[in-house]
Coordinates of N, CA and C in Angstrom, one line a residue:
M1 N -15.8 6.8 12.7 CA -15.7 5.7 12.0 C -16.4 4.6 12.4
K2 N -17.0 4.0 11.1 CA -17.7 2.5 11.5 C -16.6 1.7 11.4
L3 N -16.0 1.0 12.5 CA -15.3 -0.2 12.7 C -15.7 -1.3 12.9
T4 N -15.1 -2.5 12.4 CA -15.6 -4.2 12.8 C -14.4 -4.6 13.1
I5 N -14.1 -5.1 14.4 CA -13.2 -5.6 15.4 C -13.1 -6.8 15.3
V6 N -12.3 -7.8 14.6 CA -12.4 -9.4 14.6 C -11.3 -10.1 15.6
A7 N -11.8 -10.9 16.2 CA -11.4 -11.4 17.7 C -11.1 -10.3 18.4
A8 N -12.2 -10.0 19.1 CA -12.4 -8.7 19.4 C -12.0 -8.9 21.3
T9 N -11.7 -10.2 21.3 CA -11.8 -10.6 23.0 C -10.4 -11.1 23.3
G10 N -9.6 -11.2 22.2 CA -7.9 -11.3 22.0 C -7.4 -10.7 22.7
G11 N -5.8 -11.2 23.0 CA -5.0 -10.1 23.7 C -4.8 -8.8 23.0
I12 N -4.8 -8.7 21.6 CA -4.8 -7.4 20.7 C -6.2 -6.8 20.6
G13 N -7.1 -8.0 20.4 CA -8.2 -7.5 19.8 C -9.2 -6.7 21.1
R14 N -8.9 -7.0 22.3 CA -9.4 -6.4 23.6 C -8.9 -4.9 23.5
H15 N -7.7 -4.6 23.3 CA -7.3 -3.0 23.2 C -7.9 -2.4 22.1
L16 N -7.8 -3.1 21.0 CA -8.7 -2.6 19.7 C -10.0 -2.0 20.1
L17 N -10.8 -2.7 21.0 CA -12.4 -2.5 21.1 C -12.1 -1.3 22.1
E18 N -11.4 -1.6 23.2 CA -11.4 -0.5 24.3 C -10.8 0.9 23.6
Q19 N -9.6 0.7 23.1 CA -9.3 2.4 22.1 C -10.2 2.8 21.2
S20 N -11.0 2.1 20.7 CA -11.9 2.3 19.3 C -13.0 3.0 20.1
L21 N -13.6 2.3 21.3 CA -14.7 2.8 21.7 C -14.5 4.2 22.6
A22 N -13.6 4.4 23.6 CA -13.1 5.2 23.8 C -12.7 6.6 22.8
A23 N -12.3 6.3 21.8 CA -12.3 7.4 20.8 C -13.8 7.7 20.0
G24 N -14.5 7.0 20.2 CA -16.2 7.5 19.5 C -16.4 6.8 18.5
H25 N -15.5 5.6 18.1 CA -15.8 5.1 16.9 C -17.1 4.3 17.1
D26 N -17.9 3.9 16.1 CA -19.1 2.7 16.2 C -18.5 1.5 15.9
V27 N -18.5 0.6 16.6 CA -18.1 -0.5 16.7 C -19.0 -1.9 16.6
T28 N -18.5 -2.6 15.8 CA -19.2 -4.2 15.9 C -18.2 -5.3 16.1
A29 N -18.0 -6.0 17.1 CA -17.3 -7.0 17.6 C -17.7 -8.2 16.9
V30 N -16.5 -8.8 16.4 CA -16.7 -10.3 16.0 C -16.1 -10.9 16.9
V31 N -17.0 -12.2 17.7 CA -16.1 -12.9 18.7 C -16.9 -14.0 18.6
R32 N -15.9 -15.3 19.2 CA -16.6 -16.5 19.2 C -17.5 -16.9 20.6
N33 N -16.9 -16.1 21.4 CA -17.6 -15.9 23.0 C -18.0 -14.9 23.4
P34 N -19.2 -14.5 23.2 CA -19.3 -13.3 23.8 C -19.6 -12.5 25.2
K35 N -19.4 -13.7 25.8 CA -19.8 -13.7 27.5 C -18.4 -12.9 27.7
S36 N -17.3 -13.1 27.1 CA -16.1 -12.5 27.5 C -16.1 -10.7 27.6
L37 N -16.9 -10.4 26.6 CA -16.9 -8.9 26.2 C -17.4 -8.1 27.6
A38 N -16.5 -7.2 27.7 CA -17.1 -6.3 28.9 C -17.6 -4.8 28.5
Q39 N -17.3 -4.5 27.2 CA -17.6 -3.3 26.6 C -18.7 -3.2 26.0
A40 N -19.2 -2.2 25.8 CA -20.4 -2.1 25.1 C -20.3 -2.1 23.7
A41 N -20.6 -2.8 22.6 CA -20.5 -2.7 21.0 C -21.4 -3.7 20.6
R42 N -21.9 -3.6 19.3 CA -22.7 -4.4 18.5 C -21.8 -5.5 18.5
V43 N -22.3 -6.7 18.9 CA -21.4 -8.0 19.1 C -22.2 -8.9 17.3
V44 N -21.2 -9.7 17.0 CA -21.7 -10.7 16.1 C -20.9 -12.0 16.3
V45 N -21.5 -13.3 16.6 CA -20.8 -14.4 16.9 C -20.7 -14.9 15.8
V46 N -19.2 -15.2 15.8 CA -19.0 -16.0 14.5 C -17.7 -16.9 15.2
D47 N -17.7 -18.3 14.7 CA -16.4 -19.3 15.0 C -15.6 -18.6 13.6
L48 N -14.5 -18.2 13.5 CA -13.6 -17.9 12.5 C -12.9 -19.0 11.9
A49 N -12.9 -20.0 12.5 CA -12.5 -21.4 12.1 C -13.3 -22.0 10.9
A50 N -14.6 -21.7 11.2 CA -15.6 -22.2 10.3 C -16.8 -21.3 10.0
A51 N -16.1 -20.1 9.7 CA -16.9 -18.8 9.6 C -17.8 -19.2 8.2
E52 N -19.3 -18.5 8.7 CA -20.2 -18.6 7.9 C -20.5 -17.1 7.1
G53 N -20.3 -17.2 5.4 CA -20.3 -16.0 4.8 C -21.5 -15.0 5.4
A54 N -22.7 -15.5 5.3 CA -23.8 -14.2 5.8 C -23.6 -14.1 7.3
A55 N -23.0 -14.5 8.0 CA -22.7 -14.0 9.5 C -21.5 -12.4 9.3
L56 N -20.5 -13.5 8.6 CA -19.7 -12.3 8.1 C -19.9 -11.1 7.5
Q57 N -20.5 -11.2 6.4 CA -21.1 -10.0 5.8 C -22.0 -9.2 6.6
S58 N -22.7 -9.5 7.3 CA -23.4 -8.7 8.3 C -22.5 -8.0 9.2
A59 N -21.6 -8.4 9.7 CA -20.3 -8.0 10.8 C -19.7 -6.9 9.9
V60 N -19.2 -7.0 8.4 CA -18.5 -6.1 8.1 C -19.3 -5.0 7.2
R61 N -20.6 -5.5 6.7 CA -21.4 -4.4 5.7 C -21.4 -2.8 6.4
G62 N -21.3 -2.1 5.5 CA -21.3 -0.7 5.9 C -19.8 -0.1 6.9
A63 N -19.3 -1.0 7.1 CA -17.7 -0.6 7.7 C -16.9 0.0 7.1
D64 N -16.2 1.2 7.6 CA -15.2 2.0 7.2 C -13.9 1.4 7.1
A65 N -13.7 0.4 7.8 CA -12.4 -0.4 8.0 C -12.6 -1.7 8.9
V66 N -11.8 -3.0 8.8 CA -11.9 -4.1 9.7 C -10.6 -4.2 10.2
L67 N -10.5 -4.4 11.3 CA -9.5 -4.3 12.0 C -9.3 -6.3 12.9
S68 N -8.4 -6.8 12.4 CA -8.3 -8.2 12.8 C -6.8 -8.8 13.7
G69 N -7.5 -8.7 15.0 CA -6.5 -9.7 16.1 C -6.2 -11.2 15.7
L70 N -6.9 -11.9 14.8 CA -6.8 -13.0 14.5 C -5.7 -13.9 14.3
G71 N -5.5 -14.9 15.2 CA -4.4 -15.7 15.1 C -4.5 -17.1 16.1
A72 N -3.8 -17.9 15.6 CA -4.1 -19.4 16.7 C -3.3 -18.8 18.2
R73 N -4.2 -19.5 19.1 CA -3.8 -19.5 20.3 C -2.6 -20.7 20.7
S74 N -3.3 -21.6 20.0 CA -2.5 -22.9 20.3 C -2.1 -23.7 18.9
P75 N -1.3 -24.5 19.0 CA -0.9 -25.6 18.0 C -2.2 -26.3 17.2
A76 N -3.1 -26.2 18.0 CA -4.6 -27.2 17.6 C -5.2 -25.9 16.5
D77 N -5.2 -24.7 17.0 CA -5.7 -23.6 16.3 C -5.3 -23.2 15.1
A78 N -3.9 -23.7 14.6 CA -3.1 -23.3 13.4 C -4.2 -23.3 12.1
G79 N -4.0 -22.4 11.4 CA -4.9 -22.3 10.2 C -5.9 -21.6 10.3
V80 N -6.3 -20.9 11.7 CA -7.5 -20.1 11.6 C -7.3 -18.8 11.5
A81 N -6.0 -18.3 11.2 CA -5.5 -17.0 10.9 C -5.8 -16.9 9.6
W82 N -5.3 -18.0 8.4 CA -5.6 -17.7 7.0 C -7.1 -18.0 6.9
Q83 N -7.6 -19.2 7.0 CA -8.7 -19.3 6.8 C -9.9 -18.2 7.2
G84 N -9.7 -17.8 8.5 CA -10.5 -16.8 9.0 C -10.2 -15.5 7.9
T85 N -9.0 -15.2 7.8 CA -8.9 -14.0 6.6 C -9.5 -14.3 5.7
R86 N -9.4 -15.3 4.9 CA -10.0 -15.9 3.8 C -11.4 -15.5 3.6
A87 N -12.1 -15.9 4.4 CA -13.4 -15.5 4.8 C -13.8 -13.9 5.0
L88 N -12.9 -13.4 5.5 CA -13.4 -11.8 5.8 C -13.0 -11.4 4.6
V89 N -12.0 -11.5 3.8 CA -11.9 -11.0 2.4 C -12.9 -11.2 1.4
E90 N -13.6 -12.6 1.6 CA -15.1 -12.7 0.7 C -16.0 -11.5 1.1
A91 N -16.1 -11.8 2.4 CA -17.2 -11.0 3.0 C -17.2 -9.4 2.4
M92 N -16.1 -9.1 2.5 CA -15.5 -7.5 2.4 C -16.0 -7.2 1.2
R93 N -15.7 -8.4 0.1 CA -15.7 -7.9 -1.3 C -17.3 -8.1 -1.6
A94 N -18.1 -8.9 -1.2 CA -19.5 -9.1 -1.1 C -20.2 -7.9 -0.5
T95 N -19.6 -7.1 0.3 CA -20.0 -5.8 0.9 C -19.4 -4.5 0.4
A96 N -18.6 -4.8 -0.5 CA -17.8 -3.6 -1.2 C -16.9 -2.7 0.2
V97 N -16.3 -3.1 1.1 CA -15.8 -3.0 1.9 C -14.4 -3.4 1.7
R98 N -13.4 -2.0 1.7 CA -11.9 -2.2 1.2 C -10.7 -2.2 2.1
R99 N -11.0 -1.7 3.2 CA -9.9 -1.3 4.2 C -10.0 -2.3 5.2
I100 N -8.4 -3.1 5.4 CA -8.7 -4.1 6.4 C -7.0 -3.9 6.8
V101 N -7.0 -3.8 8.4 CA -5.6 -3.8 9.2 C -5.4 -5.5 9.9
V102 N -4.4 -5.9 9.8 CA -4.3 -7.3 10.4 C -2.9 -7.2 11.2
V103 N -2.8 -8.1 12.4 CA -1.8 -8.4 12.9 C -1.1 -9.7 12.8
S104 N 0.1 -9.7 12.4 CA 1.2 -10.6 12.0 C 2.2 -10.7 13.1
A105 N 3.3 -11.0 12.5 CA 4.3 -11.3 13.3 C 5.7 -10.8 12.9
A106 N 6.6 -10.2 13.4 CA 8.1 -9.8 12.9 C 8.8 -11.0 12.1
P107 N 8.8 -12.2 12.6 CA 9.9 -13.1 11.6 C 9.1 -13.7 10.5
I108 N 7.9 -13.0 10.1 CA 7.1 -13.7 9.0 C 7.7 -13.4 7.6
S109 N 8.7 -12.3 7.7 CA 9.2 -11.8 6.6 C 10.1 -12.8 5.9
T110 N 10.3 -13.6 6.5 CA 11.0 -14.4 5.7 C 11.0 -16.2 6.0
V111 N 9.3 -16.1 6.6 CA 8.8 -17.7 6.6 C 8.5 -17.9 5.0
P112 N 8.6 -19.0 4.7 CA 8.0 -19.5 3.3 C 6.7 -20.1 3.3
S113 N 5.7 -19.7 2.2 CA 4.6 -19.6 2.3 C 4.2 -20.3 0.8
P114 N 2.7 -20.5 0.7 CA 2.3 -21.1 -0.4 C 2.4 -20.1 -1.8
G115 N 2.6 -18.5 -1.3 CA 2.7 -17.4 -2.3 C 4.0 -17.0 -2.3
R116 N 4.7 -17.2 -1.4 CA 5.9 -16.8 -1.2 C 7.0 -17.9 -0.9
P117 N 7.3 -18.9 -1.7 CA 8.1 -20.0 -1.3 C 9.4 -20.0 -1.0
H118 N 9.9 -18.7 -1.8 CA 11.5 -18.4 -1.6 C 11.6 -17.0 -1.3
P119 N 11.0 -16.5 0.3 CA 11.1 -15.4 0.8 C 12.4 -14.9 1.2
P120 N 12.7 -13.7 1.4 CA 14.5 -13.3 1.4 C 14.8 -14.0 2.8
R121 N 15.8 -14.1 2.7 CA 16.5 -15.4 3.8 C 17.1 -14.1 5.1
R122 N 17.1 -13.1 4.7 CA 17.0 -11.9 6.1 C 16.5 -11.1 5.8
D123 N 15.9 -10.8 6.9 CA 15.1 -9.3 7.1 C 16.4 -8.1 7.2
P124 N 15.8 -7.0 6.4 CA 17.1 -5.9 6.3 C 16.9 -5.1 7.6
G125 N 15.9 -5.4 8.6 CA 16.0 -4.8 10.0 C 16.7 -5.3 11.1
E126 N 16.8 -6.7 10.6 CA 17.4 -7.4 12.0 C 18.9 -7.4 11.9
G127 N 19.5 -7.5 13.1 CA 20.9 -7.5 13.3 C 21.6 -8.7 13.3
F128 N 22.7 -9.0 13.7 CA 23.3 -10.1 14.1 C 22.9 -11.3 14.9
F129 N 22.3 -10.5 15.9 CA 21.9 -11.6 17.0 C 20.3 -12.0 17.0
M130 N 19.8 -11.1 16.5 CA 18.3 -11.4 15.8 C 18.4 -12.6 14.4
R131 N 19.1 -12.0 13.3 CA 18.9 -12.9 12.4 C 19.4 -14.1 12.7
N132 N 20.8 -14.2 13.2 CA 21.5 -15.5 13.3 C 21.0 -16.3 14.3
L133 N 20.4 -15.9 15.9 CA 20.1 -16.9 16.4 C 18.7 -16.9 17.3
M134 N 18.2 -15.6 16.9 CA 16.9 -15.7 17.9 C 15.5 -16.0 16.7
T135 N 15.7 -15.5 16.0 CA 14.8 -15.9 14.5 C 14.4 -17.1 14.2
P136 N 15.7 -17.9 14.2 CA 15.4 -19.1 13.5 C 15.2 -20.0 14.8
L137 N 15.5 -19.8 16.0 CA 15.2 -20.3 17.0 C 13.4 -20.2 17.3
I138 N 13.0 -19.0 17.2 CA 11.6 -18.8 17.1 C 11.1 -19.4 15.9
Q139 N 11.3 -19.4 14.9 CA 10.6 -19.9 14.1 C 10.4 -21.4 14.0
R140 N 11.6 -21.9 14.6 CA 11.4 -23.5 14.7 C 10.5 -24.0 15.6
V141 N 10.3 -22.8 16.9 CA 9.6 -23.4 18.1 C 8.0 -23.2 17.6
L142 N 7.8 -22.0 17.0 CA 6.2 -21.7 16.5 C 6.0 -22.0 14.9
R143 N 6.7 -22.9 14.4 CA 6.6 -23.1 12.9 C 4.8 -23.3 12.6
A144 N 4.2 -23.7 13.1 CA 2.9 -24.1 12.8 C 2.2 -22.7 12.7
H145 N 2.5 -21.9 13.8 CA 2.1 -20.6 14.1 C 2.2 -19.7 13.0
Y146 N 3.3 -19.5 12.6 CA 4.2 -18.7 11.8 C 3.7 -19.1 10.4
A147 N 3.7 -20.2 10.1 CA 3.3 -20.6 8.6 C 1.7 -20.5 8.5
D148 N 0.8 -20.1 9.6 CA -0.6 -19.8 9.1 C -0.5 -18.6 9.2
L149 N 0.3 -17.6 9.8 CA 0.3 -16.1 9.6 C 1.2 -15.9 8.1
A150 N 2.1 -16.5 7.7 CA 2.6 -16.5 6.3 C 1.4 -16.5 5.3
H151 N 0.7 -17.8 5.5 CA -0.4 -17.9 4.7 C -1.5 -16.6 4.3
M152 N -1.8 -16.3 5.9 CA -2.8 -15.4 5.9 C -2.5 -13.9 5.1
E153 N -0.9 -13.4 5.1 CA -0.7 -12.6 4.4 C -0.6 -13.1 2.9
D154 N -0.5 -14.3 2.7 CA -0.6 -14.4 1.2 C -2.2 -14.1 0.6
V155 N -3.2 -14.4 1.5 CA -4.5 -14.1 1.2 C -4.7 -12.9 1.0
L156 N -4.1 -11.7 1.8 CA -4.2 -10.7 1.5 C -3.5 -9.9 0.3
R157 N -2.0 -10.6 0.2 CA -1.5 -10.0 -1.0 C -2.2 -10.4 -2.5
A158 N -3.1 -11.4 -2.3 CA -3.4 -11.9 -3.3 C -4.8 -11.0 -3.9
S159 N -5.6 -10.5 -2.8 CA -6.7 -9.7 -2.8 C -6.4 -8.3 -3.9
D160 N -7.6 -8.0 -3.9 CA -7.6 -6.2 -4.1 C -7.7 -5.4 -3.4
L161 N -7.8 -5.7 -2.1 CA -8.4 -4.9 -0.9 C -7.3 -4.0 -0.6
D162 N -7.5 -2.7 0.0 CA -6.6 -1.7 0.9 C -6.2 -2.3 2.0
W163 N -5.2 -3.6 2.3 CA -4.7 -4.1 3.4 C -3.2 -3.5 3.9
T164 N -3.2 -3.3 5.3 CA -2.1 -3.4 6.0 C -1.8 -4.6 6.8
V165 N -0.5 -5.1 6.8 CA -0.1 -6.1 7.8 C 0.7 -5.4 8.9
V166 N 0.4 -5.8 10.1 CA 1.2 -5.2 11.3 C 1.9 -6.2 11.8
R167 N 3.6 -6.2 11.8 CA 4.4 -7.2 12.4 C 5.1 -7.1 13.5
P168 N 4.5 -7.3 14.6 CA 5.2 -6.9 15.7 C 6.3 -8.0 16.4
P169 N 7.4 -7.7 17.1 CA 8.0 -8.7 17.8 C 7.5 -9.2 19.0
R170 N 8.2 -9.6 19.9 CA 7.8 -10.0 21.2 C 6.3 -9.3 21.8
L171 N 5.4 -9.8 22.2 CA 4.4 -9.0 22.9 C 4.4 -8.8 24.2
T172 N 3.9 -7.8 24.9 CA 4.0 -7.7 26.2 C 2.7 -7.0 26.9
D173 N 2.1 -7.3 28.1 CA 1.2 -6.7 28.6 C 1.5 -5.5 29.0
G174 N 2.3 -4.9 28.4 CA 3.0 -3.2 29.6 C 1.7 -2.4 28.6
P175 N 1.9 -1.1 29.5 CA 0.9 -0.4 29.4 C 0.9 0.3 27.9
L176 N -0.1 1.2 27.6 CA -0.3 2.1 26.1 C 0.5 3.3 26.7
R177 N 1.5 3.3 25.4 CA 2.7 4.4 25.7 C 2.7 5.3 24.6
R178 N 2.0 5.0 23.4 CA 1.8 5.7 22.2 C 3.0 6.1 21.6
V179 N 4.2 5.5 21.8 CA 5.5 5.9 21.4 C 6.4 4.5 21.2
Y180 N 6.5 4.6 19.7 CA 6.9 3.3 19.4 C 7.8 3.6 17.9
R181 N 8.6 2.6 17.1 CA 9.0 2.8 15.7 C 8.5 1.9 15.0
T182 N 8.3 2.9 13.7 CA 7.5 2.1 12.7 C 8.2 1.8 11.4
A183 N 8.4 0.7 10.5 CA 9.1 0.9 9.1 C 8.2 0.0 8.4
P184 N 8.4 0.5 7.2 CA 7.5 -0.3 5.9 C 8.5 -1.6 5.7
E185 N 7.7 -2.8 5.4 CA 8.6 -3.6 5.0 C 9.8 -4.3 5.4
R186 N 9.9 -4.2 6.5 CA 11.2 -4.8 7.2 C 10.7 -4.6 8.8
N187 N 11.6 -5.0 9.7 CA 11.7 -5.0 11.1 C 12.6 -4.1 11.6
L188 N 12.6 -3.5 13.0 CA 13.1 -2.7 13.6 C 14.5 -2.8 14.2
R189 N 15.5 -2.3 13.8 CA 16.8 -2.9 14.4 C 16.8 -2.7 15.6
R190 N 17.1 -3.8 16.6 CA 16.9 -3.8 18.2 C 15.8 -3.7 18.6
G191 N 14.6 -3.7 17.8 CA 13.2 -3.6 18.4 C 12.8 -5.4 18.7
L192 N 12.9 -5.4 20.2 CA 12.7 -6.7 20.7 C 11.3 -6.8 21.2
T193 N 10.6 -5.8 21.5 CA 9.3 -5.8 22.3 C 8.6 -4.9 22.0
V194 N 7.1 -4.9 22.2 CA 6.3 -3.8 22.0 C 4.9 -4.3 22.8
S195 N 4.1 -3.5 23.5 CA 3.0 -4.1 24.2 C 2.1 -4.4 22.9
R196 N 1.1 -4.9 23.4 CA -0.4 -5.2 22.7 C -1.1 -3.9 22.7
A197 N -1.1 -3.3 23.8 CA -2.0 -1.9 23.8 C -1.4 -0.8 22.6
D198 N -0.2 -1.0 22.5 CA 0.9 -0.5 21.3 C 0.4 -0.6 19.9
V199 N 0.4 -1.9 19.8 CA 0.0 -2.7 18.7 C -1.5 -2.3 18.2
A200 N -2.2 -2.3 19.2 CA -3.6 -1.7 18.7 C -3.7 -0.2 18.4
H201 N -2.9 0.6 19.0 CA -2.9 1.9 18.8 C -2.2 2.0 17.6
Y202 N -1.3 1.4 17.0 CA -0.9 1.7 15.6 C -1.6 1.4 14.4
M203 N -2.6 0.3 14.9 CA -3.3 -0.6 13.9 C -4.5 0.6 13.7
L204 N -4.9 1.6 14.6 CA -6.1 2.3 14.4 C -5.4 3.5 13.9
R205 N -3.8 3.9 14.0 CA -3.6 4.9 13.4 C -3.4 4.7 11.9
T206 N -3.0 3.4 11.6 CA -3.0 3.1 10.0 C -4.1 3.6 9.3
L207 N -5.1 3.6 9.8 CA -6.3 4.0 9.2 C -6.7 5.3 8.5
A208 N -5.5 6.3 9.1 CA -5.6 7.7 8.5 C -4.3 7.6 7.9
D209 N -3.7 6.8 7.6 CA -2.4 7.0 6.9 C -2.4 6.2 5.7
P210 N -2.8 6.7 4.3 CA -3.1 5.8 3.2 C -1.7 5.3 2.5
A211 N -0.7 5.6 3.2 CA 0.8 5.3 2.6 C 1.1 3.8 3.1
T212 N 0.1 3.6 4.5 CA 0.4 2.1 4.8 C -0.1 1.0 3.9
A213 N -1.3 1.2 2.8 CA -2.3 0.5 2.5 C -1.2 -0.8 1.5
R214 N -1.3 -1.7 1.4 CA -0.8 -2.6 0.6 C 0.8 -2.9 1.4
Q215 N 1.1 -2.7 2.4 CA 2.3 -2.7 3.0 C 2.3 -3.5 4.2
A216 N 3.4 -4.3 4.6 CA 3.7 -4.6 5.8 C 4.6 -4.0 6.7
M217 N 4.1 -3.7 8.0 CA 4.5 -2.6 8.5 C 5.2 -3.3 10.0
G218 N 6.4 -3.2 10.2 CA 6.9 -3.7 11.2 C 6.7 -2.3 12.3
V219 N 6.8 -3.0 13.6 CA 6.3 -1.9 14.8 C 7.3 -2.4 15.9
A220 N 7.7 -1.4 16.6 CA 8.4 -2.0 17.7 C 8.8 -0.8 18.8
Y221 N 9.4 -1.1 20.1 CA 9.8 0.1 20.8 C 11.5 0.2 20.4

């Protein structure tokens, strides 16, 4: 497949790039700093915080799918996920590319956003401990980060693209196991962690699964 990987030097993007190249895909890497790229791939340098349409159109043109690990690395970066994804959607529409898979986060199912001002109060996959203690605490600590991701999901839901949102819980730097649980439109009961490598693996898997299109998918161990 011909794939465009956005934020290819990030925590999940690095694994997407490595696994895609190992599988023999034709890869274009969209990055802000190409010096940190070790693998051989076509590189397009774009700052997604202020993306230019022409550069992004060049990056996605002809792709079978776009995979994005875009997300804020600090509170100062909040906004990059939804703004960058909006620019991606516009570039994909302009070049007739339809499939996009992005990474979000498990708590987003209950985070208010402009497009979903009144989300469900509880995620059906969460148990008592997560629902009443951990999720509210995490949402307070990472409020700006999660607001950005929730807005990003709004952008995708409002588009006519074949999108999939992947929502992992706490990410780790553990090894690629290729064994994890998934569920549509809910989190996984007792699913507290998953490695970045396995999130990347699942994102690539969704490309061959049309049932995941226009779905938010929970993934966890």
